[in-house]
């Protein structure tokens, strides 16, 4: 299915968020996720299903003021 | 002893981590300033890019307490969602709450700020709101559960120092029991010393150190200035006067004309 990851269209096969993150190369990364604007905690990722057209944000630590 | 949500800090210089020439210089700046609190952020990362992971590993190794921000957020929902994401990634209840309302000055949208502070406090966050010197807004933030306030000195990144000294002094006087951190606009160490002399409890500096020709030297200078200002406040500065007053006694002066 096609989803939007950090603003870019990506094709993913995995149906759940935790597996899709692995597939997208985020395995073992310290990241936080939001799906369609709503925060999804790490513990909720295995039970979060993805649907065609979903907007996924994957955020990592960054410098900040 | 002043604490920040129960945490006592011996260094009152908080440091932003953005805009440094390199991670190594950031590390050294934090070390020479003996900074105990560093602000961090969250941004998009692609699957192939590991810069965020590398940055996080540097910060963890330094052993500083992190204060994640919600920089760039423009609505209550955006700020609240970002705060939740930051709490999970950084493992802290602390959040530097920024809700920007105006592009030229990066002035906070204080209405959204108060609402977001209320939502986050109810959810167990310890909120450091980036606000103005407005007394009514400050009161509403305290009512919303904020136990620390972060008034601006002047617009973010402007280096103009304390733009409204009268307003900041009034804020200090109205909220004697609330830790106040000057956030934004400090340009040189004398600005930081001034803030501390007025009785503010800490300053948060980023651009003034990161963009100095020698950020490590500037971090040391700011550290000394914060310390000097804090000592001066404790020692009780004199009140300024409009007219001159001779410091050498007039009584006993010889008549030599």
PDB file of C-alpha atoms in Angstrom:
ATOM      1  CA  UNK A   1       0.000   0.000   0.000  1.00  0.00           C
ATOM      2  CA  UNK A   2       1.075   3.597  -0.513  1.00  0.00           C
ATOM      3  CA  UNK A   3       1.505   5.800   2.560  1.00  0.00           C
ATOM      4  CA  UNK A   4       3.083   9.230   3.115  1.00  0.00           C
ATOM      5  CA  UNK A   5       6.209   9.012   5.293  1.00  0.00           C
ATOM      6  CA  UNK A   6       7.601  12.359   6.459  1.00  0.00           C
ATOM      7  CA  UNK A   7       5.974  14.027   3.474  1.00  0.00           C
ATOM      8  CA  UNK A   8       7.156  11.518   0.841  1.00  0.00           C
ATOM      9  CA  UNK A   9       5.023   8.817  -0.806  1.00  0.00           C
ATOM     10  CA  UNK A  10       6.362   5.354   0.079  1.00  0.00           C
ATOM     11  CA  UNK A  11       5.228   1.841  -0.769  1.00  0.00           C
ATOM     12  CA  UNK A  12       5.037  -0.531   2.215  1.00  0.00           C
ATOM     13  CA  UNK A  13       4.021  -4.185   2.417  1.00  0.00           C
ATOM     14  CA  UNK A  14       3.754  -4.596   6.182  1.00  0.00           C
ATOM     15  CA  UNK A  15       0.257  -4.006   7.610  1.00  0.00           C
ATOM     16  CA  UNK A  16       1.222  -2.792  11.102  1.00  0.00           C
ATOM     17  CA  UNK A  17       3.198   0.258  12.182  1.00  0.00           C
ATOM     18  CA  UNK A  18       5.996  -1.564  14.013  1.00  0.00           C
ATOM     19  CA  UNK A  19       6.676  -3.876  11.061  1.00  0.00           C
ATOM     20  CA  UNK A  20       6.423  -1.024   8.553  1.00  0.00           C
ATOM     21  CA  UNK A  21       9.047   0.944  10.519  1.00  0.00           C
ATOM     22  CA  UNK A  22      11.406  -2.037  10.185  1.00  0.00           C
ATOM     23  CA  UNK A  23      10.660  -2.226   6.488  1.00  0.00           C
ATOM     24  CA  UNK A  24      11.378   1.511   6.073  1.00  0.00           C
ATOM     25  CA  UNK A  25      14.779   1.171   7.755  1.00  0.00           C
ATOM     26  CA  UNK A  26      13.907   2.553  11.197  1.00  0.00           C
ATOM     27  CA  UNK A  27      14.484  -0.701  13.078  1.00  0.00           C
ATOM     28  CA  UNK A  28      16.305  -0.168  16.426  1.00  0.00           C
ATOM     29  CA  UNK A  29      16.172   3.591  15.988  1.00  0.00           C
ATOM     30  CA  UNK A  30      15.159   5.998  18.718  1.00  0.00           C
ATOM     31  CA  UNK A  31      12.151   7.569  17.004  1.00  0.00           C
ATOM     32  CA  UNK A  32       8.673   8.782  17.873  1.00  0.00           C
ATOM     33  CA  UNK A  33       5.718   8.273  15.585  1.00  0.00           C
ATOM     34  CA  UNK A  34       2.499  10.037  14.739  1.00  0.00           C
ATOM     35  CA  UNK A  35      -0.135   8.674  12.382  1.00  0.00           C
ATOM     36  CA  UNK A  36      -2.471  11.134  10.679  1.00  0.00           C
ATOM     37  CA  UNK A  37      -1.489  13.773  13.222  1.00  0.00           C
ATOM     38  CA  UNK A  38      -2.053  11.609  16.304  1.00  0.00           C
ATOM     39  CA  UNK A  39       0.780  10.393  18.538  1.00  0.00           C
ATOM     40  CA  UNK A  40       1.277   6.610  18.471  1.00  0.00           C
ATOM     41  CA  UNK A  41       3.391   5.356  21.377  1.00  0.00           C
ATOM     42  CA  UNK A  42       6.020   2.675  20.807  1.00  0.00           C
ATOM     43  CA  UNK A  43       3.918   0.185  22.771  1.00  0.00           C
ATOM     44  CA  UNK A  44       0.886   0.828  20.535  1.00  0.00           C
ATOM     45  CA  UNK A  45       2.750   0.335  17.249  1.00  0.00           C
ATOM     46  CA  UNK A  46       2.239  -3.454  16.948  1.00  0.00           C
ATOM     47  CA  UNK A  47      -1.524  -3.029  17.281  1.00  0.00           C
ATOM     48  CA  UNK A  48      -1.713  -0.024  14.932  1.00  0.00           C
ATOM     49  CA  UNK A  49      -2.798  -0.973  11.410  1.00  0.00           C
ATOM     50  CA  UNK A  50      -1.817   1.072   8.394  1.00  0.00           C
ATOM     51  CA  UNK A  51      -4.186   2.000   5.616  1.00  0.00           C
ATOM     52  CA  UNK A  52      -3.648   3.274   2.114  1.00  0.00           C
ATOM     53  CA  UNK A  53      -3.018   7.047   2.171  1.00  0.00           C
ATOM     54  CA  UNK A  54      -2.056   7.241   5.861  1.00  0.00           C
ATOM     55  CA  UNK A  55       0.282  10.068   6.816  1.00  0.00           C
ATOM     56  CA  UNK A  56       3.113   8.829   9.011  1.00  0.00           C
ATOM     57  CA  UNK A  57       5.564  11.112  10.802  1.00  0.00           C
ATOM     58  CA  UNK A  58       8.779   9.547  12.113  1.00  0.00           C
ATOM     59  CA  UNK A  59      10.743  11.966  14.290  1.00  0.00           C
ATOM     60  CA  UNK A  60      14.222  11.600  15.752  1.00  0.00           C
ATOM     61  CA  UNK A  61      16.288  13.611  18.266  1.00  0.00           C
ATOM     62  CA  UNK A  62      17.733  16.772  16.786  1.00  0.00           C
ATOM     63  CA  UNK A  63      19.561  19.896  17.930  1.00  0.00           C
ATOM     64  CA  UNK A  64      17.235  22.548  19.312  1.00  0.00           C
ATOM     65  CA  UNK A  65      17.211  25.912  21.049  1.00  0.00           C
TER      66      UNK A  65
ATOM     67  CA  UNK B   1      17.272  26.870  47.350  1.00  0.00           C
ATOM     68  CA  UNK B   2      15.512  27.520  44.043  1.00  0.00           C
ATOM     69  CA  UNK B   3      14.526  24.344  42.211  1.00  0.00           C
ATOM     70  CA  UNK B   4      13.113  23.679  38.758  1.00  0.00           C
ATOM     71  CA  UNK B   5      10.323  21.152  39.252  1.00  0.00           C
ATOM     72  CA  UNK B   6      12.216  19.867  42.281  1.00  0.00           C
ATOM     73  CA  UNK B   7      15.604  19.791  40.543  1.00  0.00           C
ATOM     74  CA  UNK B   8      18.355  21.964  42.032  1.00  0.00           C
ATOM     75  CA  UNK B   9      20.816  23.276  39.442  1.00  0.00           C
ATOM     76  CA  UNK B  10      24.213  24.628  40.386  1.00  0.00           C
ATOM     77  CA  UNK B  11      24.778  26.068  36.896  1.00  0.00           C
ATOM     78  CA  UNK B  12      22.107  28.580  35.911  1.00  0.00           C
ATOM     79  CA  UNK B  13      23.245  28.653  32.295  1.00  0.00           C
ATOM     80  CA  UNK B  14      20.981  26.478  30.162  1.00  0.00           C
ATOM     81  CA  UNK B  15      22.263  25.838  26.680  1.00  0.00           C
ATOM     82  CA  UNK B  16      20.500  25.372  23.360  1.00  0.00           C
ATOM     83  CA  UNK B  17      22.221  22.793  21.168  1.00  0.00           C
ATOM     84  CA  UNK B  18      21.395  24.146  17.691  1.00  0.00           C
ATOM     85  CA  UNK B  19      23.587  26.023  15.214  1.00  0.00           C
ATOM     86  CA  UNK B  20      26.985  24.932  16.575  1.00  0.00           C
ATOM     87  CA  UNK B  21      29.749  24.514  13.966  1.00  0.00           C
ATOM     88  CA  UNK B  22      30.215  20.846  14.945  1.00  0.00           C
ATOM     89  CA  UNK B  23      29.103  18.286  17.539  1.00  0.00           C
ATOM     90  CA  UNK B  24      32.611  18.371  19.045  1.00  0.00           C
ATOM     91  CA  UNK B  25      32.377  22.127  19.666  1.00  0.00           C
ATOM     92  CA  UNK B  26      28.925  21.702  21.214  1.00  0.00           C
ATOM     93  CA  UNK B  27      30.330  19.034  23.543  1.00  0.00           C
ATOM     94  CA  UNK B  28      33.208  21.259  24.637  1.00  0.00           C
ATOM     95  CA  UNK B  29      30.939  24.282  25.103  1.00  0.00           C
ATOM     96  CA  UNK B  30      28.682  22.263  27.425  1.00  0.00           C
ATOM     97  CA  UNK B  31      31.724  21.058  29.365  1.00  0.00           C
ATOM     98  CA  UNK B  32      33.459  24.415  29.842  1.00  0.00           C
ATOM     99  CA  UNK B  33      30.205  26.120  30.850  1.00  0.00           C
ATOM    100  CA  UNK B  34      29.407  23.243  33.255  1.00  0.00           C
ATOM    101  CA  UNK B  35      25.876  23.401  31.831  1.00  0.00           C
ATOM    102  CA  UNK B  36      23.446  20.953  33.413  1.00  0.00           C
ATOM    103  CA  UNK B  37      20.449  21.538  31.123  1.00  0.00           C
ATOM    104  CA  UNK B  38      20.521  21.376  27.310  1.00  0.00           C
ATOM    105  CA  UNK B  39      17.551  21.922  25.028  1.00  0.00           C
ATOM    106  CA  UNK B  40      16.830  19.440  22.255  1.00  0.00           C
ATOM    107  CA  UNK B  41      14.232  18.990  19.565  1.00  0.00           C
ATOM    108  CA  UNK B  42      12.578  16.439  17.288  1.00  0.00           C
ATOM    109  CA  UNK B  43      12.703  16.494  13.527  1.00  0.00           C
ATOM    110  CA  UNK B  44      11.960  14.168  10.627  1.00  0.00           C
ATOM    111  CA  UNK B  45      14.593  11.544   9.912  1.00  0.00           C
ATOM    112  CA  UNK B  46      14.771   9.303   6.853  1.00  0.00           C
ATOM    113  CA  UNK B  47      15.526   5.601   6.998  1.00  0.00           C
ATOM    114  CA  UNK B  48      19.063   6.097   5.657  1.00  0.00           C
ATOM    115  CA  UNK B  49      19.973   9.110   7.773  1.00  0.00           C
ATOM    116  CA  UNK B  50      21.400   8.500  11.239  1.00  0.00           C
ATOM    117  CA  UNK B  51      22.364  12.064  12.236  1.00  0.00           C
ATOM    118  CA  UNK B  52      19.651  12.271  14.875  1.00  0.00           C
ATOM    119  CA  UNK B  53      20.782   9.029  16.474  1.00  0.00           C
ATOM    120  CA  UNK B  54      24.397  10.256  16.536  1.00  0.00           C
ATOM    121  CA  UNK B  55      23.325  13.559  18.111  1.00  0.00           C
ATOM    122  CA  UNK B  56      21.308  11.775  20.794  1.00  0.00           C
ATOM    123  CA  UNK B  57      24.226   9.550  21.654  1.00  0.00           C
ATOM    124  CA  UNK B  58      26.490  12.619  22.167  1.00  0.00           C
ATOM    125  CA  UNK B  59      23.957  14.278  24.469  1.00  0.00           C
ATOM    126  CA  UNK B  60      23.448  11.101  26.487  1.00  0.00           C
ATOM    127  CA  UNK B  61      27.199  10.706  26.943  1.00  0.00           C
ATOM    128  CA  UNK B  62      27.456  14.238  28.340  1.00  0.00           C
ATOM    129  CA  UNK B  63      25.064  13.307  31.148  1.00  0.00           C
ATOM    130  CA  UNK B  64      23.148  16.605  30.988  1.00  0.00           C
ATOM    131  CA  UNK B  65      19.453  16.892  31.737  1.00  0.00           C
ATOM    132  CA  UNK B  66      17.563  17.437  28.477  1.00  0.00           C
ATOM    133  CA  UNK B  67      14.789  19.947  27.989  1.00  0.00           C
ATOM    134  CA  UNK B  68      12.959  19.043  24.748  1.00  0.00           C
ATOM    135  CA  UNK B  69      11.203  21.873  22.965  1.00  0.00           C
ATOM    136  CA  UNK B  70       8.154  22.178  20.751  1.00  0.00           C
ATOM    137  CA  UNK B  71       9.907  24.695  18.477  1.00  0.00           C
ATOM    138  CA  UNK B  72       8.027  25.668  15.361  1.00  0.00           C
ATOM    139  CA  UNK B  73       4.623  24.499  16.618  1.00  0.00           C
ATOM    140  CA  UNK B  74       1.808  26.901  15.837  1.00  0.00           C
ATOM    141  CA  UNK B  75      -1.243  25.283  17.404  1.00  0.00           C
ATOM    142  CA  UNK B  76      -2.267  23.608  20.655  1.00  0.00           C
ATOM    143  CA  UNK B  77      -2.675  20.249  18.917  1.00  0.00           C
ATOM    144  CA  UNK B  78       0.710  20.390  17.213  1.00  0.00           C
ATOM    145  CA  UNK B  79       2.479  21.363  20.440  1.00  0.00           C
ATOM    146  CA  UNK B  80       0.700  18.729  22.532  1.00  0.00           C
ATOM    147  CA  UNK B  81       1.425  15.955  20.008  1.00  0.00           C
ATOM    148  CA  UNK B  82       5.078  17.024  19.758  1.00  0.00           C
ATOM    149  CA  UNK B  83       5.355  17.036  23.560  1.00  0.00           C
ATOM    150  CA  UNK B  84       4.059  13.459  23.732  1.00  0.00           C
ATOM    151  CA  UNK B  85       6.552  12.357  21.091  1.00  0.00           C
ATOM    152  CA  UNK B  86       9.387  14.118  22.939  1.00  0.00           C
ATOM    153  CA  UNK B  87       8.457  12.544  26.265  1.00  0.00           C
ATOM    154  CA  UNK B  88       8.716   9.093  24.756  1.00  0.00           C
ATOM    155  CA  UNK B  89      11.985   9.673  22.865  1.00  0.00           C
ATOM    156  CA  UNK B  90      13.850  11.626  25.543  1.00  0.00           C
ATOM    157  CA  UNK B  91      12.347   9.924  28.592  1.00  0.00           C
ATOM    158  CA  UNK B  92      11.597  13.147  30.469  1.00  0.00           C
ATOM    159  CA  UNK B  93       8.472  14.919  31.712  1.00  0.00           C
ATOM    160  CA  UNK B  94      10.147  18.277  31.072  1.00  0.00           C
ATOM    161  CA  UNK B  95       8.941  20.169  28.017  1.00  0.00           C
ATOM    162  CA  UNK B  96       9.882  23.643  26.823  1.00  0.00           C
ATOM    163  CA  UNK B  97       6.549  24.667  25.423  1.00  0.00           C
ATOM    164  CA  UNK B  98       6.699  26.974  22.420  1.00  0.00           C
ATOM    165  CA  UNK B  99       3.619  27.920  20.448  1.00  0.00           C
ATOM    166  CA  UNK B 100       4.637  30.518  17.888  1.00  0.00           C
ATOM    167  CA  UNK B 101       2.099  33.142  16.905  1.00  0.00           C
ATOM    168  CA  UNK B 102       3.968  35.642  14.751  1.00  0.00           C
ATOM    169  CA  UNK B 103       6.684  35.131  12.138  1.00  0.00           C
ATOM    170  CA  UNK B 104       8.741  38.332  12.324  1.00  0.00           C
ATOM    171  CA  UNK B 105       9.237  38.293  16.078  1.00  0.00           C
ATOM    172  CA  UNK B 106       8.603  34.574  16.776  1.00  0.00           C
ATOM    173  CA  UNK B 107       6.394  35.906  19.545  1.00  0.00           C
ATOM    174  CA  UNK B 108       4.439  33.205  21.376  1.00  0.00           C
ATOM    175  CA  UNK B 109       0.707  32.830  20.791  1.00  0.00           C
ATOM    176  CA  UNK B 110      -0.018  33.267  24.479  1.00  0.00           C
ATOM    177  CA  UNK B 111      -3.660  32.141  24.213  1.00  0.00           C
ATOM    178  CA  UNK B 112      -2.694  28.819  22.665  1.00  0.00           C
ATOM    179  CA  UNK B 113       0.265  28.615  25.053  1.00  0.00           C
ATOM    180  CA  UNK B 114      -1.950  28.769  28.137  1.00  0.00           C
ATOM    181  CA  UNK B 115      -4.326  26.170  26.688  1.00  0.00           C
ATOM    182  CA  UNK B 116      -1.490  23.796  25.735  1.00  0.00           C
ATOM    183  CA  UNK B 117       0.118  24.260  29.166  1.00  0.00           C
ATOM    184  CA  UNK B 118      -3.179  23.275  30.816  1.00  0.00           C
ATOM    185  CA  UNK B 119      -3.543  20.145  28.665  1.00  0.00           C
ATOM    186  CA  UNK B 120       0.070  19.039  29.187  1.00  0.00           C
ATOM    187  CA  UNK B 121       0.153  19.701  32.943  1.00  0.00           C
ATOM    188  CA  UNK B 122      -3.014  17.619  33.342  1.00  0.00           C
ATOM    189  CA  UNK B 123      -1.200  14.870  31.448  1.00  0.00           C
ATOM    190  CA  UNK B 124       1.735  14.829  33.872  1.00  0.00           C
ATOM    191  CA  UNK B 125       4.183  17.036  31.984  1.00  0.00           C
ATOM    192  CA  UNK B 126       6.414  19.578  33.728  1.00  0.00           C
ATOM    193  CA  UNK B 127       5.998  22.571  31.477  1.00  0.00           C
ATOM    194  CA  UNK B 128       8.545  25.351  30.861  1.00  0.00           C
ATOM    195  CA  UNK B 129       6.452  27.803  28.809  1.00  0.00           C
ATOM    196  CA  UNK B 130       8.208  30.231  26.460  1.00  0.00           C
ATOM    197  CA  UNK B 131       6.217  33.383  27.113  1.00  0.00           C
ATOM    198  CA  UNK B 132       6.416  37.179  27.114  1.00  0.00           C
ATOM    199  CA  UNK B 133       6.784  39.421  30.169  1.00  0.00           C
ATOM    200  CA  UNK B 134       2.978  39.935  30.282  1.00  0.00           C
ATOM    201  CA  UNK B 135       1.856  39.653  33.909  1.00  0.00           C
ATOM    202  CA  UNK B 136      -1.668  38.450  33.160  1.00  0.00           C
ATOM    203  CA  UNK B 137      -0.431  35.684  30.867  1.00  0.00           C
ATOM    204  CA  UNK B 138       2.158  34.694  33.481  1.00  0.00           C
ATOM    205  CA  UNK B 139      -0.607  34.426  36.087  1.00  0.00           C
ATOM    206  CA  UNK B 140      -2.699  32.238  33.787  1.00  0.00           C
ATOM    207  CA  UNK B 141       0.280  29.981  33.096  1.00  0.00           C
ATOM    208  CA  UNK B 142       0.854  29.558  36.825  1.00  0.00           C
ATOM    209  CA  UNK B 143      -2.877  28.822  37.256  1.00  0.00           C
ATOM    210  CA  UNK B 144      -2.546  26.231  34.474  1.00  0.00           C
ATOM    211  CA  UNK B 145       0.054  24.435  36.589  1.00  0.00           C
ATOM    212  CA  UNK B 146       3.365  25.824  35.314  1.00  0.00           C
ATOM    213  CA  UNK B 147       5.940  25.928  38.119  1.00  0.00           C
ATOM    214  CA  UNK B 148       8.598  27.621  35.956  1.00  0.00           C
ATOM    215  CA  UNK B 149       8.192  30.472  33.447  1.00  0.00           C
ATOM    216  CA  UNK B 150      10.480  31.328  30.544  1.00  0.00           C
ATOM    217  CA  UNK B 151       9.934  34.952  29.510  1.00  0.00           C
ATOM    218  CA  UNK B 152      11.731  36.247  26.445  1.00  0.00           C
ATOM    219  CA  UNK B 153      14.448  38.876  26.727  1.00  0.00           C
ATOM    220  CA  UNK B 154      13.849  39.892  23.109  1.00  0.00           C
ATOM    221  CA  UNK B 155      12.954  37.994  19.902  1.00  0.00           C
ATOM    222  CA  UNK B 156      14.613  34.588  19.394  1.00  0.00           C
ATOM    223  CA  UNK B 157      18.019  34.875  17.755  1.00  0.00           C
ATOM    224  CA  UNK B 158      17.979  38.706  17.742  1.00  0.00           C
ATOM    225  CA  UNK B 159      20.733  39.207  20.339  1.00  0.00           C
ATOM    226  CA  UNK B 160      19.083  42.423  21.510  1.00  0.00           C
ATOM    227  CA  UNK B 161      19.265  41.586  25.213  1.00  0.00           C
ATOM    228  CA  UNK B 162      16.519  42.620  27.626  1.00  0.00           C
ATOM    229  CA  UNK B 163      14.104  44.655  25.519  1.00  0.00           C
ATOM    230  CA  UNK B 164      11.683  45.576  28.289  1.00  0.00           C
ATOM    231  CA  UNK B 165      13.581  45.825  31.560  1.00  0.00           C
ATOM    232  CA  UNK B 166      10.645  47.522  33.281  1.00  0.00           C
ATOM    233  CA  UNK B 167       8.299  44.672  32.306  1.00  0.00           C
ATOM    234  CA  UNK B 168      10.778  41.990  33.316  1.00  0.00           C
ATOM    235  CA  UNK B 169      11.374  43.646  36.701  1.00  0.00           C
ATOM    236  CA  UNK B 170       7.624  43.789  37.240  1.00  0.00           C
ATOM    237  CA  UNK B 171       7.350  40.097  36.361  1.00  0.00           C
ATOM    238  CA  UNK B 172      10.114  39.245  38.833  1.00  0.00           C
ATOM    239  CA  UNK B 173       8.418  41.295  41.542  1.00  0.00           C
ATOM    240  CA  UNK B 174       4.954  39.793  40.923  1.00  0.00           C
ATOM    241  CA  UNK B 175       6.085  36.178  40.998  1.00  0.00           C
ATOM    242  CA  UNK B 176       8.755  35.988  43.702  1.00  0.00           C
ATOM    243  CA  UNK B 177       8.109  32.283  44.290  1.00  0.00           C
ATOM    244  CA  UNK B 178       8.243  31.143  40.657  1.00  0.00           C
ATOM    245  CA  UNK B 179      11.570  30.216  39.023  1.00  0.00           C
ATOM    246  CA  UNK B 180      11.992  32.538  36.010  1.00  0.00           C
ATOM    247  CA  UNK B 181      14.352  31.717  33.137  1.00  0.00           C
ATOM    248  CA  UNK B 182      15.167  34.337  30.506  1.00  0.00           C
ATOM    249  CA  UNK B 183      14.781  32.543  27.205  1.00  0.00           C
ATOM    250  CA  UNK B 184      15.609  34.160  23.872  1.00  0.00           C
ATOM    251  CA  UNK B 185      17.290  37.340  22.746  1.00  0.00           C
ATOM    252  CA  UNK B 186      20.424  37.310  24.907  1.00  0.00           C
ATOM    253  CA  UNK B 187      23.326  38.444  22.702  1.00  0.00           C
ATOM    254  CA  UNK B 188      26.380  38.980  24.912  1.00  0.00           C
ATOM    255  CA  UNK B 189      27.421  37.936  28.434  1.00  0.00           C
ATOM    256  CA  UNK B 190      26.555  41.360  29.895  1.00  0.00           C
ATOM    257  CA  UNK B 191      22.895  40.755  28.923  1.00  0.00           C
ATOM    258  CA  UNK B 192      22.969  37.494  30.876  1.00  0.00           C
ATOM    259  CA  UNK B 193      24.623  39.163  33.857  1.00  0.00           C
ATOM    260  CA  UNK B 194      21.944  41.882  33.744  1.00  0.00           C
ATOM    261  CA  UNK B 195      19.163  39.266  33.835  1.00  0.00           C
ATOM    262  CA  UNK B 196      20.727  37.556  36.821  1.00  0.00           C
ATOM    263  CA  UNK B 197      21.311  40.891  38.604  1.00  0.00           C
ATOM    264  CA  UNK B 198      17.564  41.559  38.262  1.00  0.00           C
ATOM    265  CA  UNK B 199      16.923  38.334  40.139  1.00  0.00           C
ATOM    266  CA  UNK B 200      16.105  35.946  37.307  1.00  0.00           C
ATOM    267  CA  UNK B 201      16.960  32.378  38.178  1.00  0.00           C
ATOM    268  CA  UNK B 202      18.607  31.209  34.958  1.00  0.00           C
ATOM    269  CA  UNK B 203      19.179  32.102  31.327  1.00  0.00           C
ATOM    270  CA  UNK B 204      18.852  29.926  28.249  1.00  0.00           C
ATOM    271  CA  UNK B 205      21.392  30.755  25.553  1.00  0.00           C
ATOM    272  CA  UNK B 206      21.800  29.269  22.093  1.00  0.00           C
ATOM    273  CA  UNK B 207      22.700  31.502  19.146  1.00  0.00           C
ATOM    274  CA  UNK B 208      24.916  33.895  21.152  1.00  0.00           C
ATOM    275  CA  UNK B 209      27.243  31.012  21.975  1.00  0.00           C
ATOM    276  CA  UNK B 210      26.806  28.776  18.929  1.00  0.00           C
ATOM    277  CA  UNK B 211      27.374  31.593  16.427  1.00  0.00           C
ATOM    278  CA  UNK B 212      30.264  33.286  18.239  1.00  0.00           C
ATOM    279  CA  UNK B 213      33.628  33.214  16.464  1.00  0.00           C
ATOM    280  CA  UNK B 214      34.850  30.969  19.299  1.00  0.00           C
ATOM    281  CA  UNK B 215      31.820  29.205  20.799  1.00  0.00           C
ATOM    282  CA  UNK B 216      33.861  27.496  23.510  1.00  0.00           C
ATOM    283  CA  UNK B 217      35.400  30.764  24.680  1.00  0.00           C
ATOM    284  CA  UNK B 218      31.972  32.402  24.584  1.00  0.00           C
ATOM    285  CA  UNK B 219      30.437  29.572  26.620  1.00  0.00           C
ATOM    286  CA  UNK B 220      33.056  30.190  29.289  1.00  0.00           C
ATOM    287  CA  UNK B 221      32.386  33.949  29.187  1.00  0.00           C
ATOM    288  CA  UNK B 222      28.625  33.396  29.593  1.00  0.00           C
ATOM    289  CA  UNK B 223      29.210  31.006  32.444  1.00  0.00           C
ATOM    290  CA  UNK B 224      31.284  33.625  34.298  1.00  0.00           C
ATOM    291  CA  UNK B 225      28.696  36.345  33.553  1.00  0.00           C
ATOM    292  CA  UNK B 226      25.806  34.268  34.892  1.00  0.00           C
ATOM    293  CA  UNK B 227      27.788  33.517  38.013  1.00  0.00           C
ATOM    294  CA  UNK B 228      28.737  37.200  38.479  1.00  0.00           C
ATOM    295  CA  UNK B 229      25.141  38.352  37.989  1.00  0.00           C
ATOM    296  CA  UNK B 230      23.851  35.817  40.475  1.00  0.00           C
ATOM    297  CA  UNK B 231      26.442  36.863  43.072  1.00  0.00           C
ATOM    298  CA  UNK B 232      25.599  40.533  42.484  1.00  0.00           C
ATOM    299  CA  UNK B 233      21.884  39.914  43.009  1.00  0.00           C
ATOM    300  CA  UNK B 234      22.602  38.080  46.259  1.00  0.00           C
ATOM    301  CA  UNK B 235      24.826  40.959  47.375  1.00  0.00           C
ATOM    302  CA  UNK B 236      22.072  43.569  46.800  1.00  0.00           C
ATOM    303  CA  UNK B 237      22.880  46.070  44.001  1.00  0.00           C
ATOM    304  CA  UNK B 238      22.613  49.810  44.775  1.00  0.00           C
ATOM    305  CA  UNK B 239      19.658  51.804  43.457  1.00  0.00           C
ATOM    306  CA  UNK B 240      20.524  54.101  40.520  1.00  0.00           C
ATOM    307  CA  UNK B 241      20.085  57.867  41.061  1.00  0.00           C
ATOM    308  CA  UNK B 242      19.473  60.719  38.640  1.00  0.00           C
ATOM    309  CA  UNK B 243      22.002  63.102  40.238  1.00  0.00           C
ATOM    310  CA  UNK B 244      25.649  62.741  41.202  1.00  0.00           C
ATOM    311  CA  UNK B 245      26.578  62.095  44.807  1.00  0.00           C
ATOM    312  CA  UNK B 246      30.220  62.453  45.892  1.00  0.00           C
ATOM    313  CA  UNK B 247      31.673  59.188  47.081  1.00  0.00           C
ATOM    314  CA  UNK B 248      34.523  60.889  48.961  1.00  0.00           C
ATOM    315  CA  UNK B 249      33.261  62.575  52.178  1.00  0.00           C
ATOM    316  CA  UNK B 250      32.755  66.351  51.835  1.00  0.00           C
ATOM    317  CA  UNK B 251      33.077  67.018  55.599  1.00  0.00           C
ATOM    318  CA  UNK B 252      36.661  67.834  56.512  1.00  0.00           C
ATOM    319  CA  UNK B 253      37.648  69.005  53.052  1.00  0.00           C
ATOM    320  CA  UNK B 254      40.406  71.650  53.234  1.00  0.00           C
ATOM    321  CA  UNK B 255      39.671  75.212  52.164  1.00  0.00           C
ATOM    322  CA  UNK B 256      42.480  75.953  49.699  1.00  0.00           C
ATOM    323  CA  UNK B 257      41.185  78.886  47.696  1.00  0.00           C
TER     324      UNK B 257
END
